[in-house]
Amino acid sequence: MTGWAILGTGAVAAKFALDLGQAGGRVVAVGSRDPDRARAFLANLPARLKTPDARIGSAADAVQAPGVQAVYIATPPSLHETQAQLAFAAGRAVLIEKPIAPDAPTARRIAEAAALAGVFCMEALWTRFLPMTRQISGLLDRQALGEVRAFQADFMGSDRPDPGLSLFDPALGGGALLHRGIYPLSLALLFLGPVQALTATGRLGATGVEEEAVIVLTHRSGAISTLRSSLRGGGANGMTLSGTEASLVVEGPVFRPFRAQLLRHGQRQGGMTGGIAGGTGGGYRMRGWRESGPAQALNRLLTAGPLAELLAGRPGGGLLRAPPLGNGYGHQAVEVARALAAAERQSPLFPLADSIEALRLTDQARDLIRNAVQPGPAAPESGETA
């Protein structure tokens, strides 16, 4: 059993605590500036997920509580470094809610402090530990898609602008990139590897945070990632990996994927050459048949509806399912418990270098968006007066 101190009492902290049963963990202490919120947090937890003498207090009190092996920090990013230092000083393992820090330099300091203290530290970006994410990584390792050439992913939501919310507060690490873009960006690094070039565009809102952002990454492999995040517009929030032999279309939400379709297409010779202008050989006749009504009807049967369900998992394609245990937050707690048992200081599934690199790219994208020249009003049409 892993004893946890939880710093913060918001919705994410509650979801994490409610899924600790998946990892054999229990809450030993809750740290909060508001004792009443901490008491309510503990009161709402089932008895099996907390110790009978679970304590409440400040962050400093909570990390020092007897029986604490690990600390989960679920406060705004601006507090992460200070609270992580408290946990490191107490010799506790630390799991820090995403983003691990507001920027890459702060993330580096956290990593260096953890190494100096000799304790485990990891970012709590839960998507990296979900069964579907690990299944996708396995497909790529087996080159099931051939050579991966592109990754596209969105995380968009329509929120009313409110300076009182952390989403829109620059002092609390607000903005589309840190709150939403970090998910597809981290997955792009996991699936396609190191980045050699980045471009970005976006739009700043009234509070000064980027409310819309689009990032294009060129990976060292030559593959391209196109990533969009938004605080103001909704979307399907899925992702697609495109390879030379097959594509994988993953249903949203991108932060909690559980179902995908593998579409095997193979490589073509010369694209559409050899069609009507290319003669009447066998290739032309086959393409003509594929475009016919009966062939299109057969294709619909094979790719949608009950028959597609029966063909799930068939060689060459099918539907893939990998639902998370519980609400999905417990998988990262399982990894912390495993690492503690193995006396590891970082997770091989999600090393701190990955977290730092994602924030380095986020910082770069934000700078490009903020430094972009804002266009002025449109010029009047000919004959009009300004």
mmCIF file of C-alpha atoms in Angstrom:
data_model
loop_
_atom_site.group_PDB
_atom_site.id
_atom_site.type_symbol
_atom_site.label_atom_id
_atom_site.label_comp_id
_atom_site.label_asym_id
_atom_site.label_seq_id
_atom_site.Cartn_x
_atom_site.Cartn_y
_atom_site.Cartn_z
ATOM 1 C CA MET A 1 0.000 0.000 0.000
ATOM 2 C CA THR A 2 1.345 3.418 -0.984
ATOM 3 C CA GLY A 3 0.539 6.252 1.402
ATOM 4 C CA TRP A 4 -0.200 9.488 -0.453
ATOM 5 C CA ALA A 5 -0.231 13.138 0.529
ATOM 6 C CA ILE A 6 -2.371 15.154 -1.858
ATOM 7 C CA LEU A 7 -1.700 18.866 -2.249
ATOM 8 C CA GLY A 8 -4.745 20.639 -3.637
ATOM 9 C CA THR A 9 -8.443 19.859 -3.357
ATOM 10 C CA GLY A 10 -9.771 20.614 -6.850
ATOM 11 C CA ALA A 11 -11.539 18.365 -9.337
ATOM 12 C CA VAL A 12 -8.366 16.741 -10.680
ATOM 13 C CA ALA A 13 -7.132 15.925 -7.166
ATOM 14 C CA ALA A 14 -10.507 14.303 -6.416
ATOM 15 C CA LYS A 15 -10.374 12.176 -9.578
ATOM 16 C CA PHE A 16 -6.884 10.996 -8.719
ATOM 17 C CA ALA A 17 -7.828 10.115 -5.140
ATOM 18 C CA LEU A 18 -10.958 8.231 -6.245
ATOM 19 C CA ASP A 19 -8.853 6.018 -8.515
ATOM 20 C CA LEU A 20 -6.141 5.174 -5.981
ATOM 21 C CA GLY A 21 -7.793 1.825 -5.355
ATOM 22 C CA GLN A 22 -6.511 0.720 -8.779
ATOM 23 C CA ALA A 23 -2.962 1.194 -7.478
ATOM 24 C CA GLY A 24 -3.377 -0.065 -3.921
ATOM 25 C CA GLY A 25 -2.925 3.429 -2.529
ATOM 26 C CA ARG A 26 -4.594 5.415 0.217
ATOM 27 C CA VAL A 27 -4.674 9.072 1.201
ATOM 28 C CA VAL A 28 -2.694 9.729 4.382
ATOM 29 C CA ALA A 29 -2.733 13.531 4.327
ATOM 30 C CA VAL A 30 -4.267 16.465 2.446
ATOM 31 C CA GLY A 31 -2.493 19.790 2.119
ATOM 32 C CA SER A 32 -4.527 22.927 1.507
ATOM 33 C CA ARG A 33 -4.603 26.602 2.447
ATOM 34 C CA ASP A 34 -8.284 26.099 3.322
ATOM 35 C CA PRO A 35 -8.831 23.569 6.163
ATOM 36 C CA ASP A 36 -12.570 23.387 5.468
ATOM 37 C CA ARG A 37 -11.959 22.365 1.850
ATOM 38 C CA ALA A 38 -9.457 19.762 3.016
ATOM 39 C CA ARG A 39 -11.960 18.310 5.500
ATOM 40 C CA ALA A 40 -14.658 18.177 2.814
ATOM 41 C CA PHE A 41 -12.205 16.508 0.423
ATOM 42 C CA LEU A 42 -11.453 13.751 2.929
ATOM 43 C CA ALA A 43 -15.097 13.382 3.944
ATOM 44 C CA ASN A 44 -16.092 12.689 0.337
ATOM 45 C CA LEU A 45 -13.549 9.876 -0.049
ATOM 46 C CA PRO A 46 -14.674 6.279 0.586
ATOM 47 C CA ALA A 47 -13.152 4.802 3.732
ATOM 48 C CA ARG A 48 -11.120 2.270 1.742
ATOM 49 C CA LEU A 49 -9.218 5.122 0.023
ATOM 50 C CA LYS A 50 -7.995 6.911 3.165
ATOM 51 C CA THR A 51 -6.382 6.007 6.461
ATOM 52 C CA PRO A 52 -8.549 6.382 9.584
ATOM 53 C CA ASP A 53 -6.202 9.048 10.947
ATOM 54 C CA ALA A 54 -5.665 10.945 7.683
ATOM 55 C CA ARG A 55 -4.389 14.431 8.430
ATOM 56 C CA ILE A 56 -5.091 17.871 7.057
ATOM 57 C CA GLY A 57 -2.813 20.878 7.145
ATOM 58 C CA SER A 58 -0.551 23.038 5.055
ATOM 59 C CA ALA A 59 1.493 21.632 2.178
ATOM 60 C CA ALA A 60 4.534 21.542 4.490
ATOM 61 C CA ASP A 61 2.535 19.639 7.120
ATOM 62 C CA ALA A 62 1.089 17.151 4.631
ATOM 63 C CA VAL A 63 4.391 16.054 3.066
ATOM 64 C CA GLN A 64 5.834 15.444 6.555
ATOM 65 C CA ALA A 65 2.893 13.341 7.773
ATOM 66 C CA PRO A 66 3.827 9.840 9.019
ATOM 67 C CA GLY A 67 3.076 7.109 6.499
ATOM 68 C CA VAL A 68 3.486 9.281 3.407
ATOM 69 C CA GLN A 69 5.590 7.659 0.673
ATOM 70 C CA ALA A 70 4.458 9.768 -2.280
ATOM 71 C CA VAL A 71 3.114 13.279 -2.825
ATOM 72 C CA TYR A 72 0.679 14.230 -5.585
ATOM 73 C CA ILE A 73 0.816 17.953 -6.399
ATOM 74 C CA ALA A 74 -2.448 19.131 -7.970
ATOM 75 C CA THR A 75 -2.153 22.877 -7.501
ATOM 76 C CA PRO A 76 -1.638 25.614 -10.158
ATOM 77 C CA PRO A 77 1.665 25.326 -12.078
ATOM 78 C CA SER A 78 3.005 28.474 -10.414
ATOM 79 C CA LEU A 79 3.151 26.550 -7.079
ATOM 80 C CA HIS A 80 4.653 23.304 -8.353
ATOM 81 C CA GLU A 81 8.339 24.073 -7.841
ATOM 82 C CA THR A 82 7.952 25.345 -4.274
ATOM 83 C CA GLN A 83 5.769 22.436 -3.214
ATOM 84 C CA ALA A 84 7.983 19.870 -4.949
ATOM 85 C CA GLN A 85 10.950 21.236 -2.991
ATOM 86 C CA LEU A 86 9.018 20.648 0.247
ATOM 87 C CA ALA A 87 8.412 17.026 -0.749
ATOM 88 C CA PHE A 88 12.022 16.486 -1.850
ATOM 89 C CA ALA A 89 13.270 17.828 1.492
ATOM 90 C CA ALA A 90 11.045 15.274 3.245
ATOM 91 C CA GLY A 91 12.445 12.472 1.077
ATOM 92 C CA ARG A 92 9.106 11.753 -0.611
ATOM 93 C CA ALA A 93 8.475 10.580 -4.159
ATOM 94 C CA VAL A 94 6.652 13.245 -6.155
ATOM 95 C CA LEU A 95 3.999 13.108 -8.869
ATOM 96 C CA ILE A 96 3.294 16.577 -10.294
ATOM 97 C CA GLU A 97 0.122 17.319 -12.226
ATOM 98 C CA LYS A 98 0.616 18.522 -15.790
ATOM 99 C CA PRO A 99 2.136 20.793 -16.750
ATOM 100 C CA ILE A 100 4.982 19.943 -14.411
ATOM 101 C CA ALA A 101 5.969 23.621 -14.476
ATOM 102 C CA PRO A 102 4.998 26.875 -16.215
ATOM 103 C CA ASP A 103 8.106 26.735 -18.432
ATOM 104 C CA ALA A 104 11.128 24.619 -19.319
ATOM 105 C CA PRO A 105 13.691 26.347 -17.032
ATOM 106 C CA THR A 106 11.481 25.711 -14.005
ATOM 107 C CA ALA A 107 10.991 22.090 -15.047
ATOM 108 C CA ARG A 108 14.779 21.672 -15.283
ATOM 109 C CA ARG A 109 15.194 23.028 -11.758
ATOM 110 C CA ILE A 110 12.613 20.562 -10.457
ATOM 111 C CA ALA A 111 14.409 17.671 -12.178
ATOM 112 C CA GLU A 112 17.773 18.777 -10.798
ATOM 113 C CA ALA A 113 16.371 19.132 -7.278
ATOM 114 C CA ALA A 114 14.852 15.636 -7.439
ATOM 115 C CA ALA A 115 18.178 14.177 -8.598
ATOM 116 C CA LEU A 116 20.041 16.009 -5.808
ATOM 117 C CA ALA A 117 17.580 14.704 -3.203
ATOM 118 C CA GLY A 118 17.766 11.206 -4.677
ATOM 119 C CA VAL A 119 13.984 10.763 -4.896
ATOM 120 C CA PHE A 120 11.523 9.730 -7.590
ATOM 121 C CA CYS A 121 9.808 12.465 -9.613
ATOM 122 C CA MET A 122 7.399 12.295 -12.561
ATOM 123 C CA GLU A 123 4.865 14.467 -14.340
ATOM 124 C CA ALA A 124 1.237 13.395 -13.993
ATOM 125 C CA LEU A 125 0.199 13.562 -17.623
ATOM 126 C CA TRP A 126 -2.140 10.610 -17.285
ATOM 127 C CA THR A 127 -2.596 10.058 -21.028
ATOM 128 C CA ARG A 128 0.963 8.727 -21.303
ATOM 129 C CA PHE A 129 0.040 5.745 -19.095
ATOM 130 C CA LEU A 130 -3.330 4.738 -20.533
ATOM 131 C CA PRO A 131 -3.711 1.298 -22.159
ATOM 132 C CA MET A 132 -4.564 2.743 -25.595
ATOM 133 C CA THR A 133 -1.479 4.956 -25.587
ATOM 134 C CA ARG A 134 0.708 1.980 -24.753
ATOM 135 C CA GLN A 135 -1.049 -0.135 -27.391
ATOM 136 C CA ILE A 136 -0.366 2.532 -30.018
ATOM 137 C CA SER A 137 3.303 2.602 -29.002
ATOM 138 C CA GLY A 138 3.390 -1.170 -29.440
ATOM 139 C CA LEU A 139 1.926 -0.895 -32.948
ATOM 140 C CA LEU A 140 4.576 1.642 -33.890
ATOM 141 C CA ASP A 141 7.351 -0.503 -32.415
ATOM 142 C CA ARG A 142 6.150 -3.385 -34.615
ATOM 143 C CA GLN A 143 5.959 -1.002 -37.605
ATOM 144 C CA ALA A 144 2.312 -1.932 -38.117
ATOM 145 C CA LEU A 145 1.773 1.361 -39.963
ATOM 146 C CA GLY A 146 4.967 1.105 -41.982
ATOM 147 C CA GLU A 147 7.026 4.281 -41.864
ATOM 148 C CA VAL A 148 5.042 6.901 -39.932
ATOM 149 C CA ARG A 149 4.883 10.140 -41.902
ATOM 150 C CA ALA A 150 2.344 12.296 -40.049
ATOM 151 C CA PHE A 151 0.532 12.829 -36.762
ATOM 152 C CA GLN A 152 -2.479 15.095 -36.326
ATOM 153 C CA ALA A 153 -4.153 15.792 -32.980
ATOM 154 C CA ASP A 154 -6.473 18.409 -31.475
ATOM 155 C CA PHE A 155 -7.531 19.346 -27.959
ATOM 156 C CA MET A 156 -10.124 22.098 -28.177
ATOM 157 C CA GLY A 157 -12.886 23.328 -25.904
ATOM 158 C CA SER A 158 -15.315 26.235 -25.872
ATOM 159 C CA ASP A 159 -14.939 28.126 -22.582
ATOM 160 C CA ARG A 160 -16.372 31.488 -21.631
ATOM 161 C CA PRO A 161 -13.488 33.919 -21.040
ATOM 162 C CA ASP A 162 -13.185 34.499 -17.296
ATOM 163 C CA PRO A 163 -10.106 36.203 -15.815
ATOM 164 C CA GLY A 164 -10.895 34.450 -12.531
ATOM 165 C CA LEU A 165 -10.277 31.010 -14.010
ATOM 166 C CA SER A 166 -6.783 29.546 -14.182
ATOM 167 C CA LEU A 167 -7.434 28.805 -17.878
ATOM 168 C CA PHE A 168 -7.327 32.537 -18.632
ATOM 169 C CA ASP A 169 -4.955 33.740 -15.892
ATOM 170 C CA PRO A 170 -1.343 34.151 -17.090
ATOM 171 C CA ALA A 171 -0.088 34.295 -13.495
ATOM 172 C CA LEU A 172 -1.460 30.783 -12.887
ATOM 173 C CA GLY A 173 -0.087 29.279 -16.089
ATOM 174 C CA GLY A 174 -3.184 29.826 -18.197
ATOM 175 C CA GLY A 175 -3.467 29.463 -21.942
ATOM 176 C CA ALA A 176 -4.369 26.859 -24.523
ATOM 177 C CA LEU A 177 -0.813 25.542 -24.794
ATOM 178 C CA LEU A 178 -0.279 24.574 -21.146
ATOM 179 C CA HIS A 179 -3.822 23.472 -20.405
ATOM 180 C CA ARG A 180 -4.575 21.600 -23.629
ATOM 181 C CA GLY A 181 -1.787 21.700 -26.172
ATOM 182 C CA ILE A 182 0.582 19.852 -23.837
ATOM 183 C CA TYR A 183 -1.379 16.611 -24.383
ATOM 184 C CA PRO A 184 -1.019 16.283 -28.176
ATOM 185 C CA LEU A 185 2.508 17.716 -27.998
ATOM 186 C CA SER A 186 3.626 15.076 -25.501
ATOM 187 C CA LEU A 187 2.054 12.352 -27.633
ATOM 188 C CA ALA A 188 3.790 13.674 -30.757
ATOM 189 C CA LEU A 189 7.144 13.326 -28.983
ATOM 190 C CA LEU A 190 6.244 9.828 -27.783
ATOM 191 C CA PHE A 191 5.045 8.549 -31.158
ATOM 192 C CA LEU A 192 7.314 10.375 -33.642
ATOM 193 C CA GLY A 193 10.404 11.162 -31.612
ATOM 194 C CA PRO A 194 12.739 14.172 -31.442
ATOM 195 C CA VAL A 195 11.894 17.476 -33.135
ATOM 196 C CA GLN A 196 14.217 19.473 -35.367
ATOM 197 C CA ALA A 197 11.950 22.391 -36.299
ATOM 198 C CA LEU A 198 8.794 24.105 -35.001
ATOM 199 C CA THR A 199 6.420 26.692 -36.368
ATOM 200 C CA ALA A 200 3.390 28.094 -34.582
ATOM 201 C CA THR A 201 0.595 30.584 -34.921
ATOM 202 C CA GLY A 202 -2.267 31.584 -32.689
ATOM 203 C CA ARG A 203 -4.347 34.325 -31.146
ATOM 204 C CA LEU A 204 -4.015 36.071 -27.796
ATOM 205 C CA GLY A 205 -7.089 36.848 -25.739
ATOM 206 C CA ALA A 206 -7.956 39.858 -23.599
ATOM 207 C CA THR A 207 -6.179 38.461 -20.522
ATOM 208 C CA GLY A 208 -2.927 37.966 -22.434
ATOM 209 C CA VAL A 209 -2.981 34.159 -22.734
ATOM 210 C CA GLU A 210 -3.059 32.374 -26.072
ATOM 211 C CA GLU A 211 -6.664 31.253 -26.576
ATOM 212 C CA GLU A 212 -5.934 29.527 -29.916
ATOM 213 C CA ALA A 213 -2.709 27.831 -30.970
ATOM 214 C CA VAL A 214 -1.547 25.690 -33.872
ATOM 215 C CA ILE A 215 1.873 24.022 -33.794
ATOM 216 C CA VAL A 216 3.584 22.246 -36.689
ATOM 217 C CA LEU A 217 6.544 20.052 -35.767
ATOM 218 C CA THR A 218 9.108 18.598 -38.133
ATOM 219 C CA HIS A 219 10.621 15.525 -36.523
ATOM 220 C CA ARG A 220 14.133 14.259 -37.180
ATOM 221 C CA SER A 221 12.608 11.330 -39.053
ATOM 222 C CA GLY A 222 11.058 13.803 -41.505
ATOM 223 C CA ALA A 223 7.551 13.123 -40.192
ATOM 224 C CA ILE A 224 5.231 16.090 -39.566
ATOM 225 C CA SER A 225 2.967 16.685 -36.561
ATOM 226 C CA THR A 226 0.099 19.180 -36.747
ATOM 227 C CA LEU A 227 -1.325 20.048 -33.324
ATOM 228 C CA ARG A 228 -4.153 22.410 -32.446
ATOM 229 C CA SER A 229 -5.362 23.599 -29.054
ATOM 230 C CA SER A 230 -8.091 26.067 -28.138
ATOM 231 C CA LEU A 231 -9.890 27.579 -25.174
ATOM 232 C CA ARG A 232 -12.632 29.091 -27.315
ATOM 233 C CA GLY A 233 -13.661 26.599 -30.001
ATOM 234 C CA GLY A 234 -14.697 22.979 -29.662
ATOM 235 C CA GLY A 235 -13.600 20.044 -31.781
ATOM 236 C CA ALA A 236 -13.700 16.272 -32.183
ATOM 237 C CA ASN A 237 -10.402 16.063 -30.245
ATOM 238 C CA GLY A 238 -9.181 12.875 -31.864
ATOM 239 C CA MET A 239 -5.852 12.012 -33.430
ATOM 240 C CA THR A 240 -4.560 10.273 -36.543
ATOM 241 C CA LEU A 241 -1.259 8.577 -37.284
ATOM 242 C CA SER A 242 -0.509 8.161 -40.986
ATOM 243 C CA GLY A 243 2.036 5.655 -42.246
ATOM 244 C CA THR A 244 3.198 4.229 -45.561
ATOM 245 C CA GLU A 245 1.294 0.968 -45.023
ATOM 246 C CA ALA A 246 -1.618 1.921 -42.758
ATOM 247 C CA SER A 247 -3.238 4.698 -40.775
ATOM 248 C CA LEU A 248 -4.610 4.705 -37.243
ATOM 249 C CA VAL A 249 -7.627 6.902 -36.504
ATOM 250 C CA VAL A 250 -8.064 7.330 -32.741
ATOM 251 C CA GLU A 251 -11.375 8.584 -31.395
ATOM 252 C CA GLY A 252 -11.377 11.507 -28.989
ATOM 253 C CA PRO A 253 -10.896 12.716 -26.435
ATOM 254 C CA VAL A 254 -7.181 12.892 -27.102
ATOM 255 C CA PHE A 255 -6.457 12.984 -23.360
ATOM 256 C CA ARG A 256 -8.388 9.731 -22.728
ATOM 257 C CA PRO A 257 -8.314 7.602 -25.905
ATOM 258 C CA PHE A 258 -9.822 4.139 -25.729
ATOM 259 C CA ARG A 259 -10.905 3.161 -29.267
ATOM 260 C CA ALA A 260 -9.210 3.349 -32.652
ATOM 261 C CA GLN A 261 -9.536 2.001 -36.180
ATOM 262 C CA LEU A 262 -6.598 0.587 -38.080
ATOM 263 C CA LEU A 263 -6.927 1.260 -41.807
ATOM 264 C CA ARG A 264 -4.495 -0.700 -43.955
ATOM 265 C CA HIS A 265 -3.936 0.773 -47.416
ATOM 266 C CA GLY A 266 -0.431 -0.191 -48.498
ATOM 267 C CA GLN A 267 1.696 1.833 -50.883
ATOM 268 C CA ARG A 268 0.634 2.765 -54.395
ATOM 269 C CA GLN A 269 2.802 2.964 -57.463
ATOM 270 C CA GLY A 270 2.506 6.448 -58.939
ATOM 271 C CA GLY A 271 -0.713 7.473 -57.219
ATOM 272 C CA MET A 272 -3.546 7.798 -59.730
ATOM 273 C CA THR A 273 -1.420 7.327 -62.872
ATOM 274 C CA GLY A 274 -2.617 4.690 -65.273
ATOM 275 C CA GLY A 275 -6.277 5.697 -65.008
ATOM 276 C CA ILE A 276 -8.416 6.696 -67.989
ATOM 277 C CA ALA A 277 -5.447 8.322 -69.648
ATOM 278 C CA GLY A 278 -3.280 5.298 -68.922
ATOM 279 C CA GLY A 279 -4.907 2.709 -71.181
ATOM 280 C CA THR A 280 -7.235 -0.220 -70.625
ATOM 281 C CA GLY A 281 -4.943 -2.723 -68.917
ATOM 282 C CA GLY A 282 -5.678 -4.813 -65.825
ATOM 283 C CA GLY A 283 -4.767 -1.990 -63.442
ATOM 284 C CA TYR A 284 -7.302 0.271 -65.101
ATOM 285 C CA ARG A 285 -10.022 -2.391 -64.934
ATOM 286 C CA MET A 286 -9.336 -3.009 -61.215
ATOM 287 C CA ARG A 287 -9.509 0.698 -60.423
ATOM 288 C CA GLY A 288 -12.709 0.972 -62.422
ATOM 289 C CA TRP A 289 -14.252 -1.855 -60.416
ATOM 290 C CA ARG A 290 -13.210 -0.284 -57.110
ATOM 291 C CA GLU A 291 -15.076 2.883 -58.070
ATOM 292 C CA SER A 292 -18.248 1.013 -59.040
ATOM 293 C CA GLY A 293 -21.444 1.019 -57.012
ATOM 294 C CA PRO A 294 -21.199 -2.643 -55.854
ATOM 295 C CA ALA A 295 -17.598 -2.192 -54.750
ATOM 296 C CA GLN A 296 -18.456 0.940 -52.784
ATOM 297 C CA ALA A 297 -21.347 -0.879 -51.080
ATOM 298 C CA LEU A 298 -18.991 -3.722 -50.121
ATOM 299 C CA ASN A 299 -16.508 -1.227 -48.751
ATOM 300 C CA ARG A 300 -19.186 0.292 -46.511
ATOM 301 C CA LEU A 301 -20.047 -3.166 -45.162
ATOM 302 C CA LEU A 302 -16.417 -3.899 -44.358
ATOM 303 C CA THR A 303 -15.627 -0.583 -42.684
ATOM 304 C CA ALA A 304 -18.778 0.355 -40.773
ATOM 305 C CA GLY A 305 -21.577 -1.263 -38.856
ATOM 306 C CA PRO A 306 -21.928 -4.765 -37.365
ATOM 307 C CA LEU A 307 -19.712 -6.514 -39.914
ATOM 308 C CA ALA A 308 -16.837 -4.176 -39.093
ATOM 309 C CA GLU A 309 -17.294 -5.098 -35.441
ATOM 310 C CA LEU A 310 -16.947 -8.804 -36.317
ATOM 311 C CA LEU A 311 -13.795 -8.071 -38.298
ATOM 312 C CA ALA A 312 -12.155 -6.225 -35.399
ATOM 313 C CA GLY A 313 -8.633 -7.453 -34.896
ATOM 314 C CA ARG A 314 -8.419 -9.177 -38.301
ATOM 315 C CA PRO A 315 -5.029 -9.149 -40.021
ATOM 316 C CA GLY A 316 -4.635 -5.910 -41.915
ATOM 317 C CA GLY A 317 -7.049 -3.761 -39.979
ATOM 318 C CA GLY A 318 -9.974 -3.546 -37.591
ATOM 319 C CA LEU A 319 -11.249 -1.825 -34.491
ATOM 320 C CA LEU A 320 -8.976 -1.586 -31.470
ATOM 321 C CA ARG A 321 -10.256 -1.109 -27.939
ATOM 322 C CA ALA A 322 -8.249 -0.491 -24.789
ATOM 323 C CA PRO A 323 -10.397 1.124 -22.084
ATOM 324 C CA PRO A 324 -8.695 2.414 -18.933
ATOM 325 C CA LEU A 325 -9.214 0.957 -15.487
ATOM 326 C CA GLY A 326 -11.462 3.072 -13.280
ATOM 327 C CA ASN A 327 -11.534 6.699 -14.380
ATOM 328 C CA GLY A 328 -8.046 6.410 -15.897
ATOM 329 C CA TYR A 329 -6.097 8.389 -13.294
ATOM 330 C CA GLY A 330 -4.960 5.281 -11.419
ATOM 331 C CA HIS A 331 -2.549 4.108 -14.129
ATOM 332 C CA GLN A 332 -0.004 6.794 -13.232
ATOM 333 C CA ALA A 333 -0.295 5.902 -9.540
ATOM 334 C CA VAL A 334 0.408 2.279 -10.503
ATOM 335 C CA GLU A 335 3.603 3.439 -12.228
ATOM 336 C CA VAL A 336 4.690 5.390 -9.142
ATOM 337 C CA ALA A 337 4.132 2.337 -6.927
ATOM 338 C CA ARG A 338 6.078 0.129 -9.352
ATOM 339 C CA ALA A 339 8.972 2.602 -9.492
ATOM 340 C CA LEU A 340 9.108 2.877 -5.696
ATOM 341 C CA ALA A 341 9.231 -0.912 -5.367
ATOM 342 C CA ALA A 342 12.069 -0.989 -7.922
ATOM 343 C CA ALA A 343 13.923 1.904 -6.226
ATOM 344 C CA GLU A 344 13.820 3.912 -9.466
ATOM 345 C CA ARG A 345 14.175 7.680 -9.495
ATOM 346 C CA GLN A 346 12.446 8.221 -12.840
ATOM 347 C CA SER A 347 9.886 6.366 -14.913
ATOM 348 C CA PRO A 348 11.138 4.732 -18.113
ATOM 349 C CA LEU A 349 7.625 5.266 -19.497
ATOM 350 C CA PHE A 350 7.787 9.023 -18.966
ATOM 351 C CA PRO A 351 11.227 10.374 -18.031
ATOM 352 C CA LEU A 352 11.603 13.960 -16.922
ATOM 353 C CA ALA A 353 13.562 14.750 -20.084
ATOM 354 C CA ASP A 354 10.317 14.257 -22.035
ATOM 355 C CA SER A 355 8.488 16.726 -19.790
ATOM 356 C CA ILE A 356 11.254 19.304 -20.122
ATOM 357 C CA GLU A 357 11.379 18.948 -23.911
ATOM 358 C CA ALA A 358 7.598 19.353 -24.246
ATOM 359 C CA LEU A 359 7.780 22.577 -22.241
ATOM 360 C CA ARG A 360 10.777 23.814 -24.249
ATOM 361 C CA LEU A 361 8.714 23.443 -27.412
ATOM 362 C CA THR A 362 5.693 25.017 -25.718
ATOM 363 C CA ASP A 363 7.808 28.006 -24.674
ATOM 364 C CA GLN A 364 9.071 28.347 -28.236
ATOM 365 C CA ALA A 365 5.548 28.194 -29.679
ATOM 366 C CA ARG A 366 4.262 30.755 -27.185
ATOM 367 C CA ASP A 367 7.093 33.150 -28.043
ATOM 368 C CA LEU A 368 6.276 32.858 -31.741
ATOM 369 C CA ILE A 369 2.616 33.607 -31.083
ATOM 370 C CA ARG A 370 3.323 36.562 -28.779
ATOM 371 C CA ASN A 371 5.959 38.087 -31.041
ATOM 372 C CA ALA A 372 3.952 37.771 -34.243
ATOM 373 C CA VAL A 373 2.998 41.054 -35.877
ATOM 374 C CA GLN A 374 -0.713 41.567 -35.327
ATOM 375 C CA PRO A 375 -2.449 42.532 -38.590
ATOM 376 C CA GLY A 376 -4.105 45.919 -38.739
ATOM 377 C CA PRO A 377 -7.579 46.658 -40.134
ATOM 378 C CA ALA A 378 -8.253 45.571 -43.682
ATOM 379 C CA ALA A 379 -7.521 48.127 -46.377
ATOM 380 C CA PRO A 380 -10.641 49.739 -47.890
ATOM 381 C CA GLU A 381 -11.875 48.485 -51.222
ATOM 382 C CA SER A 382 -11.142 50.612 -54.278
ATOM 383 C CA GLY A 383 -13.497 53.560 -54.375
ATOM 384 C CA GLU A 384 -14.262 53.392 -50.626
ATOM 385 C CA THR A 385 -13.123 55.901 -48.034
ATOM 386 C CA ALA A 386 -11.279 54.806 -44.961
#
